[in-house]
PDB file of C-alpha atoms in Angstrom:
ATOM      1  CA  MET A  26     179.282 116.730  39.887  1.00 67.00           C
ATOM      2  CA  ASN A  27     178.633 120.552  39.282  1.00 87.00           C
ATOM      3  CA  LYS A  28     180.787 123.252  40.580  1.00 83.00           C
ATOM      4  CA  ARG A  29     178.793 124.935  42.525  1.00 86.00           C
ATOM      5  CA  LEU A  30     177.739 121.909  44.628  1.00 85.00           C
ATOM      6  CA  LEU A  31     180.800 120.934  44.772  1.00 85.00           C
ATOM      7  CA  TYR A  32     182.235 123.952  46.607  1.00 84.00           C
ATOM      8  CA  THR A  33     178.620 124.328  48.966  1.00 87.00           C
ATOM      9  CA  ILE A  34     180.161 120.651  50.031  1.00 88.00           C
ATOM     10  CA  ILE A  35     183.681 121.926  50.462  1.00 89.00           C
ATOM     11  CA  VAL A  36     182.514 125.236  52.742  1.00 86.00           C
ATOM     12  CA  LEU A  37     180.359 122.808  54.788  1.00 87.00           C
ATOM     13  CA  ILE A  38     182.983 120.828  55.390  1.00 90.00           C
ATOM     14  CA  ILE A  39     185.347 123.362  56.520  1.00 86.00           C
ATOM     15  CA  LEU A  40     182.700 124.933  58.730  1.00 84.00           C
ATOM     16  CA  GLY A  41     181.773 121.655  59.803  1.00 80.00           C
ATOM     17  CA  ILE A  42     185.506 121.460  61.298  1.00 81.00           C
ATOM     18  CA  LEU A  43     185.963 125.337  62.492  1.00 75.00           C
ATOM     19  CA  ILE A  44     182.598 124.581  64.529  1.00 77.00           C
ATOM     20  CA  ILE A  45     183.974 121.622  65.921  1.00 75.00           C
ATOM     21  CA  GLY A  46     186.333 122.161  66.636  1.00 69.00           C
ATOM     22  CA  PHE A  47     185.098 125.146  68.505  1.00 66.00           C
ATOM     23  CA  PHE A  48     183.655 123.142  71.199  1.00 69.00           C
ATOM     24  CA  LEU A  49     186.475 120.688  71.501  1.00 67.00           C
ATOM     25  CA  SER A  50     188.783 122.641  72.092  1.00 61.00           C
ATOM     26  CA  PRO A  51     190.633 123.934  75.889  1.00 55.00           C
ATOM     27  CA  LYS A  52     191.242 127.521  73.831  1.00 53.00           C
ATOM     28  CA  THR A  53     188.564 129.920  72.315  1.00 50.00           C
ATOM     29  CA  PHE A  54     189.018 132.211  69.451  1.00 48.00           C
ATOM     30  CA  ILE A  55     189.564 134.149  71.804  1.00 48.00           C
ATOM     31  CA  GLY A  56     192.219 132.986  73.774  1.00 47.00           C
ATOM     32  CA  LEU A  57     192.322 130.786  76.652  1.00 46.00           C
ATOM     33  CA  SER A  58     189.561 129.925  77.546  1.00 44.00           C
ATOM     34  CA  ILE A  59     188.112 131.275  81.353  1.00 48.00           C
ATOM     35  CA  LYS A  60     187.575 128.641  84.162  1.00 49.00           C
ATOM     36  CA  ASN A  61     186.913 128.995  87.700  1.00 48.00           C
ATOM     37  CA  GLN A  62     189.399 128.937  90.245  1.00 48.00           C
ATOM     38  CA  ASN A  63     189.616 129.821  93.659  1.00 50.00           C
ATOM     39  CA  ILE A  64     192.669 131.868  94.498  1.00 47.00           C
ATOM     40  CA  GLU A  65     194.144 129.473  97.422  1.00 53.00           C
ATOM     41  CA  ASN A  66     194.215 126.484  94.568  1.00 55.00           C
ATOM     42  CA  GLN A  67     197.018 128.969  92.115  1.00 56.00           C
ATOM     43  CA  GLU A  68     199.491 129.909  93.543  1.00 72.00           C
ATOM     44  CA  GLN A  69     199.709 133.270  92.902  1.00 80.00           C
ATOM     45  CA  LEU A  70     196.774 135.597  91.033  1.00 86.00           C
ATOM     46  CA  HIS A  71     198.628 138.777  90.184  1.00 87.00           C
ATOM     47  CA  TYR A  72     196.439 141.543  89.371  1.00 90.00           C
ATOM     48  CA  SER A  73     196.375 145.122  88.641  1.00 92.00           C
ATOM     49  CA  TYR A  74     193.502 148.339  88.553  1.00 93.00           C
ATOM     50  CA  THR A  75     192.769 152.076  88.697  1.00 94.00           C
ATOM     51  CA  ARG A  76     190.124 153.277  91.364  1.00 94.00           C
ATOM     52  CA  ALA A  77     189.511 156.913  92.426  1.00 94.00           C
ATOM     53  CA  ILE A  78     190.678 157.523  95.855  1.00 94.00           C
ATOM     54  CA  CYS A  79     188.537 160.276  97.899  1.00 94.00           C
ATOM     55  CA  ASN A  80     190.482 161.940 100.989  1.00 93.00           C
ATOM     56  CA  SER A  81     187.564 163.976 103.889  1.00 91.00           C
ATOM     57  CA  SER A  82     187.860 167.120 101.826  1.00 94.00           C
ATOM     58  CA  ASN A  83     186.198 165.183  98.387  1.00 94.00           C
ATOM     59  CA  PHE A  84     189.313 165.543  96.676  1.00 96.00           C
ATOM     60  CA  CYS A  85     189.821 162.503  94.367  1.00 96.00           C
ATOM     61  CA  GLN A  86     192.918 161.066  93.214  1.00 97.00           C
ATOM     62  CA  ASP A  87     193.027 158.190  90.289  1.00 96.00           C
ATOM     63  CA  TYR A  88     195.705 155.465  91.670  1.00 96.00           C
ATOM     64  CA  GLU A  89     197.476 152.795  89.546  1.00 95.00           C
ATOM     65  CA  ILE A  90     196.491 149.616  92.479  1.00 94.00           C
ATOM     66  CA  GLU A  91     198.019 145.938  92.097  1.00 94.00           C
ATOM     67  CA  CYS A  92     197.888 143.293  93.772  1.00 93.00           C
ATOM     68  CA  ILE A  93     198.771 140.059  94.553  1.00 90.00           C
ATOM     69  CA  ASN A  94     196.648 136.858  95.325  1.00 87.00           C
ATOM     70  CA  LYS A  95     194.233 139.919  98.257  1.00 87.00           C
ATOM     71  CA  THR A  96     197.890 141.587  98.888  1.00 92.00           C
ATOM     72  CA  LEU A  97     198.590 144.891  98.366  1.00 93.00           C
ATOM     73  CA  ILE A  98     201.488 145.234  96.426  1.00 93.00           C
ATOM     74  CA  THR A  99     201.935 148.922  94.824  1.00 94.00           C
ATOM     75  CA  MET A 100     199.720 152.278  94.768  1.00 95.00           C
ATOM     76  CA  LYS A 101     200.882 154.387  92.018  1.00 96.00           C
ATOM     77  CA  PRO A 102     198.626 157.792  91.898  1.00 96.00           C
ATOM     78  CA  ILE A 103     198.225 158.909  87.869  1.00 95.00           C
ATOM     79  CA  THR A 104     199.916 162.068  87.290  1.00 94.00           C
ATOM     80  CA  GLY A 105     196.295 164.521  85.897  1.00 94.00           C
ATOM     81  CA  ALA A 106     193.552 162.060  86.605  1.00 94.00           C
ATOM     82  CA  PHE A 107     191.964 164.477  89.627  1.00 95.00           C
ATOM     83  CA  VAL A 108     188.887 165.814  90.392  1.00 96.00           C
ATOM     84  CA  GLN A 109     187.214 168.185  93.382  1.00 97.00           C
ATOM     85  CA  HIS A 110     184.339 167.420  94.298  1.00 95.00           C
ATOM     86  CA  PRO A 111     181.414 169.826  96.595  1.00 96.00           C
ATOM     87  CA  GLU A 112     181.577 169.961  99.708  1.00 93.00           C
ATOM     88  CA  ASP A 113     177.901 167.923 100.091  1.00 94.00           C
ATOM     89  CA  TRP A 114     179.489 165.906  97.377  1.00 93.00           C
ATOM     90  CA  THR A 115     179.361 162.304  99.425  1.00 92.00           C
ATOM     91  CA  ASP A 116     180.771 158.926  97.846  1.00 91.00           C
ATOM     92  CA  PRO A 117     178.088 156.815  96.111  1.00 92.00           C
ATOM     93  CA  ARG A 118     180.200 153.819  96.262  1.00 89.00           C
ATOM     94  CA  LYS A 119     180.771 151.551  99.513  1.00 88.00           C
ATOM     95  CA  GLU A 120     183.583 151.268 101.504  1.00 84.00           C
ATOM     96  CA  GLU A 121     185.426 148.441 100.135  1.00 84.00           C
ATOM     97  CA  SER A 122     189.153 146.460 100.053  1.00 87.00           C
ATOM     98  CA  LEU A 123     191.665 147.433  97.597  1.00 88.00           C
ATOM     99  CA  CYS A 124     192.802 143.956  96.839  1.00 88.00           C
TER     100      CYS A 124
END
């Protein structure tokens, strides 16, 4: 049997195994697959993110916001992450809860 044909067959077998494993495995090559789950079905959904919070004089400060489920746990200001907008500036974001 030709060496080139043998290498081609081996490569195709390896690729086939990888492709089948990718689709059959509950994990993907980039980590766990994300499944849609309701918050009520989980014991705790713990997450954090950053958000700029602005006051009535258009001074906006970034905060690290930490939540468990839909309850605010901590809100820490990020040092040096602020901006003072002009008087005529309006916040384009919709009002929404932090968690």
